[in-house]
Short mmCIF file of C-alpha atoms in Angstrom, two decimals:
data_model
loop_
_atom_site.label_atom_id
_atom_site.label_comp_id
_atom_site.label_asym_id
_atom_site.label_seq_id
_atom_site.Cartn_x
_atom_site.Cartn_y
_atom_site.Cartn_z
CA ALA P 1 -23.24 -19.18 -1.92
CA ALA P 2 -23.04 -18.65 -5.71
CA GLY P 3 -19.51 -17.28 -5.36
CA GLU P 4 -20.25 -13.88 -6.86
CA VAL P 5 -18.71 -12.02 -3.94
CA ASP P 6 -15.38 -13.71 -4.76
CA HIS P 7 -15.15 -11.65 -7.94
CA LEU P 8 -15.62 -8.17 -6.45
CA VAL P 9 -12.65 -5.96 -7.25
CA PRO P 10 -10.74 -4.63 -4.20
CA GLU P 11 -11.59 -1.00 -4.94
CA ARG P 12 -15.31 -1.80 -4.90
CA VAL P 13 -15.02 -3.67 -1.62
CA TRP P 14 -13.21 -0.74 0.01
CA GLN P 15 -15.80 1.71 -1.35
CA GLU P 16 -18.53 -0.26 0.38
CA VAL P 17 -16.57 -0.66 3.61
CA ARG P 18 -15.72 3.04 3.64
CA ALA P 19 -19.36 4.02 3.05
CA THR P 20 -20.39 1.70 5.86
CA LEU P 21 -17.82 3.12 8.26
CA ALA P 22 -19.24 6.56 7.56
CA SER P 23 -22.78 5.39 8.36
CA ARG P 24 -24.60 5.39 11.68
CA THR P 25 -24.56 1.60 12.14
CA PRO P 26 -21.46 -0.04 10.62
CA SER P 27 -21.85 -2.94 13.06
CA ALA P 28 -25.12 -3.91 11.32
CA PHE P 29 -23.27 -4.17 8.01
CA LEU P 30 -20.63 -6.44 9.55
CA GLN P 31 -23.28 -8.64 11.17
CA THR P 32 -25.13 -8.95 7.86
CA LEU P 33 -21.95 -9.90 6.01
CA ARG P 34 -21.25 -12.57 8.60
CA ALA P 35 -24.79 -13.92 8.50
CA CYS P 36 -24.61 -14.55 4.75
CA GLY P 37 -21.03 -15.88 4.79
CA ALA P 38 -19.50 -12.88 3.01
CA LEU P 39 -17.41 -11.62 5.92
CA ALA P 40 -15.17 -14.70 5.73
CA VAL P 41 -14.55 -13.94 2.05
CA LEU P 42 -14.09 -10.16 2.19
CA LEU P 43 -12.57 -9.66 5.64
CA PRO P 44 -11.33 -13.07 6.82
CA GLU P 45 -9.05 -11.40 9.38
CA VAL P 46 -12.17 -10.03 11.08
CA GLU P 47 -14.28 -13.18 10.69
CA VAL P 48 -11.71 -15.30 12.54
CA LEU P 49 -12.07 -13.17 15.68
CA TYR P 50 -15.47 -14.67 16.47
CA GLY P 51 -15.28 -17.44 19.02
CA ILE P 52 -11.85 -16.46 20.32
CA PRO P 53 -12.07 -15.91 24.10
CA GLN P 54 -10.49 -13.08 26.08
CA ARG P 55 -9.75 -12.75 29.78
CA PRO P 56 -13.10 -12.08 31.49
CA GLU P 57 -11.67 -9.66 34.05
CA TYR P 58 -10.82 -7.31 31.19
CA HIS P 59 -13.47 -8.42 28.70
CA PRO P 60 -16.77 -9.45 30.32
CA GLU P 61 -18.16 -10.03 26.81
CA ILE P 62 -15.48 -12.76 26.37
CA ASP P 63 -15.77 -13.18 22.58
CA THR P 64 -13.25 -11.12 20.56
CA GLY P 65 -15.65 -10.71 17.64
CA VAL P 66 -18.36 -9.38 19.95
CA HIS P 67 -15.81 -7.01 21.47
CA MET P 68 -14.90 -5.72 18.00
CA LEU P 69 -18.56 -4.92 17.27
CA MET P 70 -18.89 -3.13 20.61
CA VAL P 71 -15.76 -1.08 19.91
CA MET P 72 -17.20 -0.12 16.54
CA GLU P 73 -20.38 1.10 18.22
CA GLN P 74 -18.38 3.20 20.67
CA ALA P 75 -16.23 4.61 17.86
CA VAL P 76 -19.39 5.79 16.10
CA LYS P 77 -20.39 7.67 19.25
CA LEU P 78 -16.96 9.27 19.64
CA SER P 79 -16.02 10.23 16.09
CA THR P 80 -17.34 10.64 12.55
CA ALA P 81 -13.86 10.04 11.09
CA VAL P 82 -13.57 6.95 8.91
CA THR P 83 -9.94 6.62 10.03
CA VAL P 84 -10.97 6.24 13.68
CA ARG P 85 -13.71 3.77 12.86
CA PHE P 86 -11.43 1.68 10.64
CA ALA P 87 -8.83 1.56 13.41
CA ALA P 88 -11.55 0.36 15.79
CA LEU P 89 -12.49 -2.38 13.33
CA VAL P 90 -8.97 -3.80 13.01
CA HIS P 91 -7.33 -2.92 16.34
CA ASP P 92 -7.39 -6.51 17.67
CA LEU P 93 -6.66 -8.51 14.51
CA GLY P 94 -3.57 -9.93 16.20
CA LYS P 95 -5.77 -11.90 18.59
CA GLY P 96 -6.81 -13.99 15.62
CA THR P 97 -3.30 -15.46 15.52
CA SER P 98 -2.86 -16.09 19.24
CA PRO P 99 -1.89 -19.73 19.92
CA ARG P 100 -5.00 -21.64 20.97
CA GLU P 101 -3.16 -23.29 23.86
CA LEU P 102 -2.55 -19.85 25.41
CA TRP P 103 -6.17 -18.64 25.24
CA PRO P 104 -7.59 -16.49 26.74
CA ALA P 105 -4.22 -14.71 26.88
CA HIS P 106 -3.11 -12.77 23.80
CA THR P 107 0.41 -11.69 24.61
CA GLY P 108 2.01 -9.84 21.71
CA HIS P 109 -1.22 -9.44 19.74
CA GLU P 110 -0.52 -5.74 19.31
CA GLU P 111 2.53 -6.25 17.09
CA ARG P 112 1.14 -9.36 15.38
CA GLY P 113 -1.83 -7.32 14.28
CA VAL P 114 0.35 -4.95 12.27
CA ALA P 115 1.19 -7.49 9.56
CA LEU P 116 -2.48 -8.43 9.26
CA ILE P 117 -3.53 -4.79 8.95
CA ASP P 118 -0.87 -4.18 6.31
CA ALA P 119 -2.01 -7.22 4.33
CA LEU P 120 -5.68 -6.21 4.54
CA CYS P 121 -4.89 -2.63 3.50
CA GLU P 122 -2.74 -3.82 0.61
CA ARG P 123 -5.45 -6.20 -0.60
CA LEU P 124 -8.29 -3.65 -0.49
CA ARG P 125 -6.22 -0.61 -1.51
CA VAL P 126 -7.03 1.13 1.78
CA PRO P 127 -5.79 4.75 1.87
CA ASN P 128 -2.62 5.53 3.82
CA ASP P 129 -4.34 7.71 6.43
CA CYS P 130 -6.52 4.78 7.49
CA ARG P 131 -3.64 2.33 7.40
CA GLU P 132 -1.27 4.55 9.40
CA LEU P 133 -3.72 5.24 12.21
CA ALA P 134 -4.78 1.58 12.36
CA VAL P 135 -1.16 0.44 12.71
CA ILE P 136 -0.47 2.91 15.50
CA VAL P 137 -3.63 1.91 17.37
CA SER P 138 -2.76 -1.78 17.02
CA ARG P 139 0.75 -1.24 18.35
CA GLN P 140 0.02 1.28 21.07
CA HIS P 141 -3.53 0.78 22.39
CA THR P 142 -2.49 -1.42 25.31
CA ARG P 143 0.21 1.07 26.25
CA CYS P 144 -2.36 3.87 26.11
CA HIS P 145 -4.66 1.97 28.48
CA LYS P 146 -1.81 1.88 31.04
CA ALA P 147 -1.15 5.64 30.90
CA MET P 148 -2.46 6.34 34.40
CA LYS P 149 0.37 4.21 35.79
CA HIS P 150 3.05 5.79 33.63
CA LYS P 151 5.47 8.45 34.78
CA ALA P 152 7.04 11.15 32.65
CA GLU P 153 9.48 9.04 30.65
CA ASP P 154 6.91 6.38 29.79
CA LEU P 155 4.36 9.01 28.81
CA PHE P 156 6.89 10.65 26.52
CA THR P 157 7.69 7.28 24.97
CA THR P 158 4.02 6.87 24.07
CA LEU P 159 4.00 10.35 22.52
CA GLU P 160 7.17 9.51 20.62
CA ASN P 161 5.84 6.16 19.41
CA CYS P 162 2.75 7.92 18.04
CA ASP P 163 4.70 10.87 16.56
CA ALA P 164 2.34 13.04 18.59
CA LEU P 165 4.47 16.19 18.57
CA ARG P 166 4.38 16.37 14.78
CA ARG P 167 1.02 14.72 14.12
CA GLY P 168 -1.22 16.14 16.83
CA ASP P 169 -4.46 15.67 14.88
CA ARG P 170 -3.70 12.01 14.24
CA PHE P 171 -2.77 11.54 17.90
CA GLU P 172 -6.19 12.87 18.90
CA GLN P 173 -7.76 10.26 16.63
CA PHE P 174 -5.55 7.63 18.23
CA LEU P 175 -6.88 8.59 21.66
CA LEU P 176 -10.48 8.36 20.44
CA ALA P 177 -9.90 4.88 19.02
CA CYS P 178 -8.33 3.77 22.31
CA GLU P 179 -11.24 5.20 24.26
CA ALA P 180 -13.63 3.27 22.01
CA ASP P 181 -11.65 0.10 22.76
CA ALA P 182 -11.85 0.73 26.51
CA ARG P 183 -15.60 1.30 26.38
CA GLY P 184 -16.39 -1.48 23.93
CA ARG P 185 -16.82 -4.04 26.71
CA LEU P 186 -19.92 -5.49 28.31
CA GLY P 187 -21.12 -3.28 31.14
CA LEU P 188 -18.29 -0.78 30.69
CA GLU P 189 -19.78 1.30 27.89
CA ARG P 190 -20.00 4.44 30.06
CA ARG P 191 -16.66 4.08 31.83
CA ALA P 192 -14.45 7.16 32.12
CA TYR P 193 -11.20 7.19 30.17
CA PRO P 194 -8.81 9.51 32.06
CA GLN P 195 -5.85 8.02 30.16
CA ALA P 196 -6.68 10.23 27.19
CA GLN P 197 -6.63 13.40 29.26
CA ARG P 198 -3.36 12.38 30.90
CA LEU P 199 -1.71 11.91 27.51
CA ARG P 200 -3.18 15.15 26.18
CA GLY P 201 -1.73 16.94 29.19
CA ALA P 202 1.64 15.28 28.68
CA LEU P 203 1.66 16.37 25.04
CA ASP P 204 0.80 19.94 25.97
CA ALA P 205 3.60 20.00 28.57
CA ALA P 206 6.10 18.55 26.10
CA ARG P 207 5.22 21.21 23.53
CA LYS P 208 5.76 23.97 26.08
CA ALA P 209 9.27 22.80 26.99
CA GLU P 210 11.94 25.44 26.39
CA VAL P 211 14.00 23.76 23.67
CA ALA P 212 15.09 26.67 21.48
CA PRO P 213 18.05 27.69 23.73
CA LEU P 214 19.38 24.12 23.61
CA ALA P 215 20.49 24.59 20.01
CA ARG P 216 23.16 27.01 21.24
CA LYS P 217 24.42 24.67 23.96
CA PHE P 218 24.66 21.30 22.25
CA HIS P 219 26.18 19.92 19.11
CA LYS P 220 23.92 18.29 16.56
CA GLU P 221 24.62 14.74 17.71
CA GLN P 222 23.70 15.67 21.32
CA LEU P 223 20.85 18.04 20.60
CA GLY P 224 18.17 15.42 20.05
CA LEU P 225 18.82 13.78 23.41
CA ALA P 226 18.88 17.17 25.15
CA ILE P 227 15.52 18.12 23.65
CA LYS P 228 14.07 14.77 24.67
CA GLN P 229 15.25 15.21 28.26
CA ALA P 230 13.83 18.74 28.36
CA ARG P 231 10.45 17.49 27.27
CA ILE P 232 10.48 14.63 29.77
CA SER P 233 11.36 17.12 32.50
CA ALA P 234 8.48 19.37 31.42
CA ILE P 235 6.08 16.43 31.65
CA ALA P 236 7.48 15.52 35.07
CA HIS P 237 6.90 19.08 36.34
CA TRP P 238 3.36 18.98 34.99
CA LEU P 239 2.69 15.69 36.77
CA GLU P 240 4.02 17.20 40.01
CA SER P 241 1.60 20.11 39.63
CA LEU P 242 -1.29 17.62 39.62
CA ALA P 243 -0.25 16.01 42.91
#
């Protein structure tokens, strides 16, 4: 109320947020900030989520802010990584900009959230590893949730969008953040998340594709497409083996 929080330097704010994300109960910190009015000052993109409704068939808890807290709690159970927990915190920021007349729908919130994440990270000097994972989770979490319906080409597209073949460790963190999102819903906290295993299997199949001989068969401008097709075929064969 005295305005002192307005004068905190960005680095100090991030230090406190980072320490909180590494703690056992980051949701308590966020609730305390909100109770004293500081959340609206420090993390206005998060504060605005409270009171925004979501479709009850997907989100029995309804309120987007409540969902965010529940996702944070699930992220704590799944991972000690600050990157995963930060991604959980900001994964739905795009819902804060959904047109009110379209509520409880939030079409396109995934991409809208990216600009908000970038702005928050720029303001607080958030490290690149946290920013990069958060952006990927924002863009791709809905696609990840649909993985059980996806065939080989769509699964490979998800891997490609997440740069999973080159950044396997980060992709694993992406899957954990998505699992936290799926479980951070009222009454669904213990739900299974087979989507993660399906995408892990697809990645393993894509890595095992025989691509080395293709370099002798195709010119440079055709090689990339040939490798992509080989990996999609490998995923397709793996899916057939599960049937």
